[in-house]
XYZ file of C-alpha atoms in Angstrom:
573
model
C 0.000 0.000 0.000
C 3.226 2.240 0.361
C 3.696 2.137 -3.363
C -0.169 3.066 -3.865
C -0.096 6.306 -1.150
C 3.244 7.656 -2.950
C 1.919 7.506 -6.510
C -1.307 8.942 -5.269
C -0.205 11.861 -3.081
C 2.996 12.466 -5.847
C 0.288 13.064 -8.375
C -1.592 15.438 -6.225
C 1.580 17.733 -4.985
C 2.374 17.772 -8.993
C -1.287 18.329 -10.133
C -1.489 21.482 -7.790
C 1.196 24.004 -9.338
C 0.237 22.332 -12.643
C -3.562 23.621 -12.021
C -2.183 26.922 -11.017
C -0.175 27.367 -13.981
C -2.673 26.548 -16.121
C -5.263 28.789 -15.057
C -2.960 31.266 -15.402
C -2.379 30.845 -18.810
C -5.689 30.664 -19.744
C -7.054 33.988 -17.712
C -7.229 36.949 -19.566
C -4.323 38.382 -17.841
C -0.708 38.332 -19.145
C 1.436 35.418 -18.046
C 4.919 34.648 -17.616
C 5.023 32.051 -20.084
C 4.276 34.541 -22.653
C 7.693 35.456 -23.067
C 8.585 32.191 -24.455
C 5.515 30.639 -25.952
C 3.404 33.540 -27.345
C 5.723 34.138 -30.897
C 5.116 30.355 -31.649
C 1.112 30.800 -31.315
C 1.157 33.790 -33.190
C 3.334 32.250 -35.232
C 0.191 29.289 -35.344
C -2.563 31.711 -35.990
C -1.078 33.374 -38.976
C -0.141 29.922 -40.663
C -4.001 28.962 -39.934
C -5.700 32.253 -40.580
C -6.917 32.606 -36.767
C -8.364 35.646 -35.358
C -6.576 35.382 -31.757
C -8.456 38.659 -30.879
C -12.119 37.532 -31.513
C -14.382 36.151 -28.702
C -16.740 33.559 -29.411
C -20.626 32.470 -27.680
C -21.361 28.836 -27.101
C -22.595 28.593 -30.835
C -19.985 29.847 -32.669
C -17.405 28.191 -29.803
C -18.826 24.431 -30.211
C -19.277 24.891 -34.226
C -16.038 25.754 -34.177
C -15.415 22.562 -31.938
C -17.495 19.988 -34.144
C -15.742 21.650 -37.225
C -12.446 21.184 -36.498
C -13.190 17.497 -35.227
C -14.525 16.331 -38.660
C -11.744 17.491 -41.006
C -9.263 15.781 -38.225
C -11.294 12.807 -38.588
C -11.328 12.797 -42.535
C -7.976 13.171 -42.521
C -7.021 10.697 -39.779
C -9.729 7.975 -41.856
C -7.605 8.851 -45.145
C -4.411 8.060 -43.926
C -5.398 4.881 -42.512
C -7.054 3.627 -45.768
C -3.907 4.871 -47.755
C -0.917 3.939 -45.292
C 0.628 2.099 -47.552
C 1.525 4.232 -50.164
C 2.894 6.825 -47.894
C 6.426 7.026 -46.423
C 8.367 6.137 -43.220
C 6.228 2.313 -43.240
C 9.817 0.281 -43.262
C 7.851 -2.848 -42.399
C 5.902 -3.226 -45.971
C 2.408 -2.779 -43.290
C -0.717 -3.214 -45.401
C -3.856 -0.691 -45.505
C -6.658 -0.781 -42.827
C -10.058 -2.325 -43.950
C -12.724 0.831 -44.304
C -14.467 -0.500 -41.320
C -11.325 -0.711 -38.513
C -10.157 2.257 -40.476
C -13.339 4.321 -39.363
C -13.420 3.063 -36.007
C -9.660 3.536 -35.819
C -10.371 7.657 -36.796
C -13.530 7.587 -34.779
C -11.828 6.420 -31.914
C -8.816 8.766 -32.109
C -10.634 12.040 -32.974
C -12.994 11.302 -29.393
C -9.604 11.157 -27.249
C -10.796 7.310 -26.847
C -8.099 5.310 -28.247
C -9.969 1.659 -28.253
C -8.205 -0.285 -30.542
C -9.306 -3.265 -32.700
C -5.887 -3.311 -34.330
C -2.674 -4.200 -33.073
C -0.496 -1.753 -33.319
C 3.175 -2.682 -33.945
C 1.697 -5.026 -37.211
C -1.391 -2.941 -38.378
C -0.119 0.378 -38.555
C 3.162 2.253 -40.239
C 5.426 4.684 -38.497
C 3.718 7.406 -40.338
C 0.191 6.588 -39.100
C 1.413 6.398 -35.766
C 3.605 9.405 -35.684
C 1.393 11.948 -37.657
C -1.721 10.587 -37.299
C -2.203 8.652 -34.157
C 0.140 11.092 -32.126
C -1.183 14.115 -33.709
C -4.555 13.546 -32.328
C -2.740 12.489 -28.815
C -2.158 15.755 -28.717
C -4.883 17.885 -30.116
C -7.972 15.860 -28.945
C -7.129 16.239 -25.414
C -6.672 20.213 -25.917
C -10.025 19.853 -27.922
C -11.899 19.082 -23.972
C -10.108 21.407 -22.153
C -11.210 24.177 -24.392
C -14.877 22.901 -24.151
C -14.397 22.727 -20.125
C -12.683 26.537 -20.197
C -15.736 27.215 -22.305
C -18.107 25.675 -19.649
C -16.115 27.124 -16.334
C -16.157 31.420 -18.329
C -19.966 30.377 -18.942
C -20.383 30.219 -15.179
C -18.880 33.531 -14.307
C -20.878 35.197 -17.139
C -18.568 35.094 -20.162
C -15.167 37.509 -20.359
C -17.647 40.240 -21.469
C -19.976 39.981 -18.635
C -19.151 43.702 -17.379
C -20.452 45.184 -20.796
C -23.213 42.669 -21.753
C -26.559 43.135 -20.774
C -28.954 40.714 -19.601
C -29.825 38.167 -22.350
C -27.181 39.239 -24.570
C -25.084 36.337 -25.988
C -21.381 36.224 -23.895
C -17.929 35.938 -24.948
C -17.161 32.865 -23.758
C -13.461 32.729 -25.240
C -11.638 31.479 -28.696
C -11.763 27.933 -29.392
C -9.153 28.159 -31.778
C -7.013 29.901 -28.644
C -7.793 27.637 -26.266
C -6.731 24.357 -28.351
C -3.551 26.410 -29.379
C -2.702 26.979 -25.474
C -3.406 23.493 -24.399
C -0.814 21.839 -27.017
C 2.032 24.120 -27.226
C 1.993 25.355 -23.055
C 0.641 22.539 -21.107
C 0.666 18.898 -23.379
C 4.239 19.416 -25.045
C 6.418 20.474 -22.318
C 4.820 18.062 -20.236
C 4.544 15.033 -22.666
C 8.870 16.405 -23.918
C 10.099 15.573 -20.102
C 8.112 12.451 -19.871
C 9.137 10.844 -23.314
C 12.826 11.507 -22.151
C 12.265 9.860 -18.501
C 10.834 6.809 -20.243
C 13.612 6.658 -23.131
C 16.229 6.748 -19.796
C 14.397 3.563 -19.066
C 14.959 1.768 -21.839
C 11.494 2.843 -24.025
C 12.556 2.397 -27.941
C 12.864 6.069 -29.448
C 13.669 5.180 -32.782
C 12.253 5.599 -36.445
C 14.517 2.477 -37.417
C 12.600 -0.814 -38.582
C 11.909 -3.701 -36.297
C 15.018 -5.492 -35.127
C 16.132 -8.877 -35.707
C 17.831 -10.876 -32.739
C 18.967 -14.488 -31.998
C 17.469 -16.089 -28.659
C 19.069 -16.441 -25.822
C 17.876 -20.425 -26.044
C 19.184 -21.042 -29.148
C 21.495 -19.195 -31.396
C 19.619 -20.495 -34.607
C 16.467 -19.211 -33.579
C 15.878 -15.517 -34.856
C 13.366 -13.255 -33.432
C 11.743 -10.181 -35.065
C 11.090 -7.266 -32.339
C 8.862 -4.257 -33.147
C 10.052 -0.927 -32.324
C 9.777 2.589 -32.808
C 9.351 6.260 -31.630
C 7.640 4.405 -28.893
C 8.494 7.081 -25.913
C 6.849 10.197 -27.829
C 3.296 8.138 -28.344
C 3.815 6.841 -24.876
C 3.753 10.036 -22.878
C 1.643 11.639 -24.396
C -1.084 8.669 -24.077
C -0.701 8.909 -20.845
C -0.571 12.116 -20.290
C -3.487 13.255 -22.666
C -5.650 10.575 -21.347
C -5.711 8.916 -24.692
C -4.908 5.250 -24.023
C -4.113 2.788 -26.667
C -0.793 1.886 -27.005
C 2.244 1.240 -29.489
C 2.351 -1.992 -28.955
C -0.826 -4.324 -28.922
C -0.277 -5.608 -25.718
C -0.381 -1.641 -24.763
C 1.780 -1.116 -21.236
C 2.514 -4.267 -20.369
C 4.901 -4.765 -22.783
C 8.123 -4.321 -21.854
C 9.331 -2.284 -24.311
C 6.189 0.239 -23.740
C 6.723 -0.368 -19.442
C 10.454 -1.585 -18.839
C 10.969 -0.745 -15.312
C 9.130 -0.106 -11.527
C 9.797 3.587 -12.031
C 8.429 3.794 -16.015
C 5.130 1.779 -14.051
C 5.237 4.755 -11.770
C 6.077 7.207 -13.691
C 3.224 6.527 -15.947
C 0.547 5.793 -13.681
C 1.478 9.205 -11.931
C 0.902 10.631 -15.634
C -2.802 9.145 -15.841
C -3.937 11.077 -13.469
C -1.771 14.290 -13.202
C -3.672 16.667 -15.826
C -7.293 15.660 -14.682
C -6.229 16.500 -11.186
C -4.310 19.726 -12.342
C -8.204 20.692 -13.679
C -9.722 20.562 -10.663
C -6.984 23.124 -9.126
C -7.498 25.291 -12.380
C -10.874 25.412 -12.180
C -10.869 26.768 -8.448
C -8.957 29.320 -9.385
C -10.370 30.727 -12.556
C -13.394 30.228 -10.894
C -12.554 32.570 -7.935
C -13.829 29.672 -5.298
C -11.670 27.957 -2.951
C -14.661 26.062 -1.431
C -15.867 25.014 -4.592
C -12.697 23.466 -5.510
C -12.171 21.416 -2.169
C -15.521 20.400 -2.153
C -14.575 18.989 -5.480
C -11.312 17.481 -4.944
C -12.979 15.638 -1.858
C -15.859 14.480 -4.080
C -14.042 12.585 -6.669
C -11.390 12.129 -3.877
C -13.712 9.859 -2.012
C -14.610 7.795 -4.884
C -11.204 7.471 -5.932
C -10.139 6.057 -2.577
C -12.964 3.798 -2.336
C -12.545 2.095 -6.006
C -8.947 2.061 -5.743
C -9.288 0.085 -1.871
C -11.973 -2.123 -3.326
C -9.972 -2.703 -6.768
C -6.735 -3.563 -4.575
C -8.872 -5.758 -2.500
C -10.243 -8.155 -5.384
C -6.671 -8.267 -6.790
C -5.391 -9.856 -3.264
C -7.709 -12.547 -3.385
C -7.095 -15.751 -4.845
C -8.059 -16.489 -8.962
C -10.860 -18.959 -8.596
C -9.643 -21.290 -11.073
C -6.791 -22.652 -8.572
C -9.960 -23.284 -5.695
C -8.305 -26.608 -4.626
C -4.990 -26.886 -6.785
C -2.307 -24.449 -5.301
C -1.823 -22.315 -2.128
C -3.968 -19.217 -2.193
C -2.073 -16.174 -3.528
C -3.187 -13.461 -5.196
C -4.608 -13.139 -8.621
C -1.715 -13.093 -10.869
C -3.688 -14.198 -14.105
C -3.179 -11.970 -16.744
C -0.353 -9.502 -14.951
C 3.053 -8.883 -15.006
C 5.092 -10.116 -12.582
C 7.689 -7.126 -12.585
C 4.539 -5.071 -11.462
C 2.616 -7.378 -9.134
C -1.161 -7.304 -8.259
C -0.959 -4.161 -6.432
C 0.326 -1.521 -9.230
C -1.864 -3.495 -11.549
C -5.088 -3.043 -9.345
C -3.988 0.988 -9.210
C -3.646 1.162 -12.562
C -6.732 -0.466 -13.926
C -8.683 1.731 -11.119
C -7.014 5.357 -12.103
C -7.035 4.458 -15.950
C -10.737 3.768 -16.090
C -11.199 7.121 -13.545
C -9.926 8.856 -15.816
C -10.941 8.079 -19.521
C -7.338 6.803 -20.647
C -7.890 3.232 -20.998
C -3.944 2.085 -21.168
C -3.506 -1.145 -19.360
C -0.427 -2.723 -17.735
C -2.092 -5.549 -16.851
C -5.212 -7.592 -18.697
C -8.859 -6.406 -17.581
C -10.073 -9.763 -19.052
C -8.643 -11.457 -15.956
C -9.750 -9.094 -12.911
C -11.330 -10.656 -10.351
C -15.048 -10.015 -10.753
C -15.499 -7.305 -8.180
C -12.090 -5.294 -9.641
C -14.085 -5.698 -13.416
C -16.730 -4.047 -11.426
C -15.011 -1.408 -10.001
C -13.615 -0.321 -13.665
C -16.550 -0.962 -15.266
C -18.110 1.692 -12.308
C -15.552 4.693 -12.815
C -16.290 4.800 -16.748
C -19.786 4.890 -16.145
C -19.056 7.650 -13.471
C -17.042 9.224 -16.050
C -16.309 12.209 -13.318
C -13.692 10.762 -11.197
C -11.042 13.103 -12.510
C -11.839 12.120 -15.860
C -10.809 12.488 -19.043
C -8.744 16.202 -19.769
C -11.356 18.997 -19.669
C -14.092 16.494 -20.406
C -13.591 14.803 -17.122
C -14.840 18.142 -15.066
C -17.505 19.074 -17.834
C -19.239 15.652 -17.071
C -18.587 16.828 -12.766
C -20.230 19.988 -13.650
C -23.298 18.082 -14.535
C -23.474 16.346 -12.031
C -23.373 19.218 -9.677
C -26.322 20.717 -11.415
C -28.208 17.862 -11.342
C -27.654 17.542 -7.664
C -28.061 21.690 -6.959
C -31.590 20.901 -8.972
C -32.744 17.819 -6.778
C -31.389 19.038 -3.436
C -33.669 22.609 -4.703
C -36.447 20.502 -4.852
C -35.818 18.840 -1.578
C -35.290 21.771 0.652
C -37.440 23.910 -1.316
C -34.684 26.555 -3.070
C -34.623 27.449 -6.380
C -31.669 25.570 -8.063
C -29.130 28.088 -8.838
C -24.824 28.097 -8.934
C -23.255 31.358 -8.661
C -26.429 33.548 -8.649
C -28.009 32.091 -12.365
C -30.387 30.492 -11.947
C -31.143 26.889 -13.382
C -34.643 26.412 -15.202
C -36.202 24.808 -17.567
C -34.712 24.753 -20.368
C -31.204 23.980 -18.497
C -33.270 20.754 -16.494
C -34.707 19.186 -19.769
C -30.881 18.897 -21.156
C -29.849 17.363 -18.048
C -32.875 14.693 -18.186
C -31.443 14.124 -21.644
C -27.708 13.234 -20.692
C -28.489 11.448 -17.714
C -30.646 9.024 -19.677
C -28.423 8.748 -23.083
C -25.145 6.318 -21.215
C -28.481 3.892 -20.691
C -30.279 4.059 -23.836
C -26.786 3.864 -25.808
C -24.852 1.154 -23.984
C -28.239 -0.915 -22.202
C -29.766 -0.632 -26.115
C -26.454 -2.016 -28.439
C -25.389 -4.009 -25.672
C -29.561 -5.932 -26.471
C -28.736 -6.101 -29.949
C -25.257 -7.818 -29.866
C -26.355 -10.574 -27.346
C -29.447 -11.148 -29.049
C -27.333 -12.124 -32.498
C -25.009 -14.529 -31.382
C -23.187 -14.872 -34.993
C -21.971 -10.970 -34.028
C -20.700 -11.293 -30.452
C -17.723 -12.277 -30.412
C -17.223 -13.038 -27.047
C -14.606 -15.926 -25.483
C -16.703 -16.464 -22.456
C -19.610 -17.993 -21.993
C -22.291 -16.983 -18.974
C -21.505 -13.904 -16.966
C -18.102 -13.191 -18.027
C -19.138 -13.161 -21.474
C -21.866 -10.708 -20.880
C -19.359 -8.746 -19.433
C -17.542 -8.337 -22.096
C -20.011 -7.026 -24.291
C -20.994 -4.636 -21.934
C -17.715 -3.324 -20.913
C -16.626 -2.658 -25.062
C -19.517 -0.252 -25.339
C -19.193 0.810 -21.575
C -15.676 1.913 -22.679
C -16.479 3.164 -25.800
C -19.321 5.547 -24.631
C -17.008 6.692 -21.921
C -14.294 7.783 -23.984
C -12.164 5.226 -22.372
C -10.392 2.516 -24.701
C -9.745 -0.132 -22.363
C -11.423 -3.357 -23.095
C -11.731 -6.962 -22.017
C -9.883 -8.441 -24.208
C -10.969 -11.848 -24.831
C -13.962 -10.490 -27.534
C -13.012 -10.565 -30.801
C -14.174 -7.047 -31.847
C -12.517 -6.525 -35.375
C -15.515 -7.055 -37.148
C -17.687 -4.837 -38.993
C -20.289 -4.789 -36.254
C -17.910 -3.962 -33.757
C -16.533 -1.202 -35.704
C -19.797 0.312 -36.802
C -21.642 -0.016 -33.530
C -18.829 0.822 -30.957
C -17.813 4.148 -33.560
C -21.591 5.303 -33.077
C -21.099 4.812 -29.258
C -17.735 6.281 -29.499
C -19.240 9.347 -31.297
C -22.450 9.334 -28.984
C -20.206 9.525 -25.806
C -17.919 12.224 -26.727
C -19.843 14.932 -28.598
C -23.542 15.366 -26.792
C -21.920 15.049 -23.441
C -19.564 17.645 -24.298
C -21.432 20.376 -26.547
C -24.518 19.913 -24.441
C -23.110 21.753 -20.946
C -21.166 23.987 -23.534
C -25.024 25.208 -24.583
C -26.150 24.987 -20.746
C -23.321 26.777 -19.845
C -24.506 29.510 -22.614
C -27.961 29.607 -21.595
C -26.583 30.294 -17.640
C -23.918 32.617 -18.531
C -26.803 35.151 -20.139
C -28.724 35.467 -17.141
C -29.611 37.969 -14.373
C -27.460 37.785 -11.329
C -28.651 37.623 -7.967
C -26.916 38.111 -5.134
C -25.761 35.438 -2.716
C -27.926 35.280 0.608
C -29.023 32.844 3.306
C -31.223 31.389 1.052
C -29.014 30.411 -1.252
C -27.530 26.695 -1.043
C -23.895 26.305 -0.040
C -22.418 24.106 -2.794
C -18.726 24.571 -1.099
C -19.974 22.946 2.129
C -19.708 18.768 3.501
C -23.427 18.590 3.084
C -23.564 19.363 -0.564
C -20.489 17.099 -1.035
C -21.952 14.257 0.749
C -25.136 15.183 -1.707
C -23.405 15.052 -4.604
C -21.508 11.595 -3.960
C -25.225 9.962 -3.469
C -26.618 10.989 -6.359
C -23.486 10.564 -8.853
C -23.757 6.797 -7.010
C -27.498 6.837 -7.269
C -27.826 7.687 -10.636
C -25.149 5.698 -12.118
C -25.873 2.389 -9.979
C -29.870 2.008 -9.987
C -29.681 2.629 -13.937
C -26.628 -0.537 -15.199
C -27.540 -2.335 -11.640
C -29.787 -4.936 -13.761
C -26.479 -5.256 -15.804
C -23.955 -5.624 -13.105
C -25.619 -8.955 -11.385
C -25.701 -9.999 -15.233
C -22.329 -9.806 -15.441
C -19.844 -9.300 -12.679
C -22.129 -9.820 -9.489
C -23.358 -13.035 -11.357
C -19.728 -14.197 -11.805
C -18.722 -13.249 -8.326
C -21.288 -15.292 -7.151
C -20.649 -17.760 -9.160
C -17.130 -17.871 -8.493
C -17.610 -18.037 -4.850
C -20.011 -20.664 -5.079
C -17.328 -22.856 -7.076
C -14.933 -21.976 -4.452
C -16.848 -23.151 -1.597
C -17.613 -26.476 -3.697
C -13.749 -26.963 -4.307
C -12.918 -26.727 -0.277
């Protein structure tokens, strides 16, 4: 548990002057960092034709959003279909099928990263510098500007002191924003990372795969993959993209060499998500606000990563009777152990990264549970940007239902929420279910399409956890379903697409719609959404609402196996 409370409290002390930092670049007010960075954005906007100067509302801000997202993704699909023609592929790899190639660009453009490729054979050094890095980098920056959008939207937009009341409000540059976030925050950060891991022994290398004779035998030749693999490495951890160079993702050694690369990269999972949090508070001028939030996702964090650790110590069920009990070591390295594995799988699925160092396939039922339960939470850190937009809806939801409760009108930071703000709400708290509960019918119900290795429970988890991850932004998968197929492409793509853009444009509009209105004053009447109570509030109903709508689907699948399991156990003794 040492190991665990170091990585955990590291990340913290390094996400606070991180969150600082960050909101400082992204105030209106000069910064420090100008000096050095601001001739390469200029530099930027008059290559691209950007206005730097011009402010945007929430229409023109997420057009501006869903715009630049679909000539990525055109591009990104292109490349994919046409790999093989193009240069730096010394391996002779083959083009994508139009199918994986979608998905593939799908995935990639919704900071997701699931993979139904492996990537050391199915993609060249071009596609996975230019495109698959590119879109490390910019997708990531694509939810932080939404979630800078969201956070000015609250305060009343940067031209709230000139505005009057109903008049649209500034609520920033898109175009600014995504600039910031890649040139200030991800490269710096993902630069120092990429050359800790290459002092580990991570390939950083455009030469072709290697050839090497076995230590066993010195007739026997082995062909390793390798690569620039520290640059895509960093900066999937850092961006919260997932995926991975290798398919095997970070349990390969040559992604993951050492203790202190598993460290260092677990720290990374979490460090921008948490650095949010911090930001927020202080663009948003609340200290309260920002510990109430810290201790909110704090608390959940704690209690998947304890339950997650938990599962992990406990014997694999299918050595009841045949060995000593130990703990699960099915499907993990044994440089890392159960413990870092457990922590990973819990703060990878937290956050919407979905890089693995061990195999989610073989979890223990309750730790499938417990990863399965932070993508469907999708607010425990989460994803960069994204992560805090889904917290903020949460937090209205709950300032709405504890309103009704205790008879206030719902309102954060004097605006008021109404009607129109409440029936948007209703619609993203019900789309995870009709999305993920709906495909997840379909797929089981055609067994010729399922793919799955595992019959029963397991299997059915499976299924559930692909579009799970998918709709969550996520990536991570278990692995045993064989989901490079046509359906899997198509379906999980329109859950990938689903997850990422209404979740995200829809509190960019609320936040529009809020950042118009009246202000009224703070009084005794108004409710205290820095305080315990509202905290306490908010963890029920994030728990409430997430649980009583996939808890049908959870004893189908990894309450069903634990039971199971136990019951084959007890049978065994």
């Amino acid at each position: 548990m040492l190991e665990i409370t170091l990585i955990v409290v590291a990340s913290l002390l390094l996400a606070w002057p991180l969150g600082i930092y960050m909101a400082g670049i992204f105030s209106a007010q000069p910064h420090a960092s100008d000096r050095i960075f601001l001739p390469i954005e200029k530099t930027l906007y008059r290559l691209l034709g950007i206005n730097a100067s011009r402010g945007m509302d929430w229409k023109t801000y997420g057009s501006a959003f869903l715009l630049s997202n679909f000539l990525l993704f055109i591009a990104a699909f292109l490349l994919f279909l046409f790999q093989h023609r193009l240069p730096l592929n010394p391996d002779g790899i083959g083009p994508l099928s139009w199918d994986l190639a979608l998905h593939t660009a799908v995935s990639f453009i919704t900071n997701t990263n699931q993979q139904h490729y492996s990537g050391q054979a199915q993609l060249s050094y071009f596609s996975q510098s230019v495109a698959i890095v590119t879109l490390q980098f910019v997708t990531p920056a694509m939810g932080l500007a939404i979630c800078l959008a969201v956070l000015r939207g609250l305060l009343g937009g940067n031209n709230k002191d000139t505005a009057a009341e109903g008049e649209e409000r500034d609520l920033g540059n898109y175009y600014v924003d995504v600039t910031r976030a890649v040139v200030r925050v991800l490269i710096p950060a993902a630069a120092i990372l990429a050359l800790l891991l290459t002092w580990q022994g991570v390939p950083s290398t455009y030469a072709g795969a290697a050839t090497v004779t076995t230590l066993e035998s010195a007739s026997v030749e082995q062909t390793i993959p390798r690569g620039p693999v520290a640059a895509m490495v960093a900066i999937k951890q850092l961006g919260t993209n997932g995926g991975g160079w290798f398919g095997p993702n970070s349990t390969n050694p040559l992604e993951n060499p050492t203790p202190l690369s598993n460290a260092l990269e677990t720290m990374a999972l979490v460090l921008i998500p948490m650095a949010v949090v911090f930001m927020a508070g202080y663009l948003l001028r609340n200290r309260r606000f920002t510990l109430m939030s810290l201790a909110a996702m704090g608390m959940l964090s704690i209690a998947c990563i304890s339950a997650s650790v938990y599962s992990e110590r406990q014997p694999n069920a299918a050595f009841s009777g045949l060995s000593a009990a130990d703990v699960n070591m099915e499907g993990k390295e044994v440089r890392f152990g159960a413990d870092a594995s457990a922590l990973w799988a819990t703060l990878t699925t937290q956050t919407s990264n979905g890089s693995v160092n061990a195999m989610h396939d073989s979890l223990n039922p309750i730790a499938g549970l417990v990863t399965r339960a932070g993508m469907l939470i999708n607010a425990i850190w989460g994803g960069i940007g994204c992560g805090f937009v889904n917290f903020m809806v949460y937090v209205w939801t709950t300032i709405f239902l504890a309103g009704l409760m205790i008879g206030r009108t719902p309102e954060i930071f004097g605006r008021k929420l109404e009607t129109p703000e409440i029936r948007l709400l209703g619609l993203l708290i019900v789309l995870p279910s009709l999305c993920i509960l709906g495909l997840t019918a379909i797929t089981l119900t055609i067994p010729s399409i399922t793919g799955t290795s595992n019959p029963g429970f397991h299997g059915i988890s499976q299924v559930i956890y692909e579009y799970v991850s998918a709709f969550a932004n996520n990536g991570s998968g278990f692995e045993g379903l064989g989901d490079n197929t046509p359906w899997w492409n198509l379906s999980t793509s329109l859950c990938l697409a689903l997850g990422r853009y209404l979740p995200l444009f829809i509190p960019l509009m609320i936040a529009g719609y809020l950042a118009r209105k009246r202000v009224a004053p703070e009084s005794s009447a108004s409710l205290n959404i820095g305080s315990t109570t509202f905290c306490l509030t908010l963890v029920t109903v994030i728990l409430l609402l997430n649980f009583l709508s996939f808890l049908p689907s959870m004893v189908l699948g990894p309450i069903g196996e634990a039971l199971q399991l136990a019951q084959h156990s007890g049978a065994a003794k």
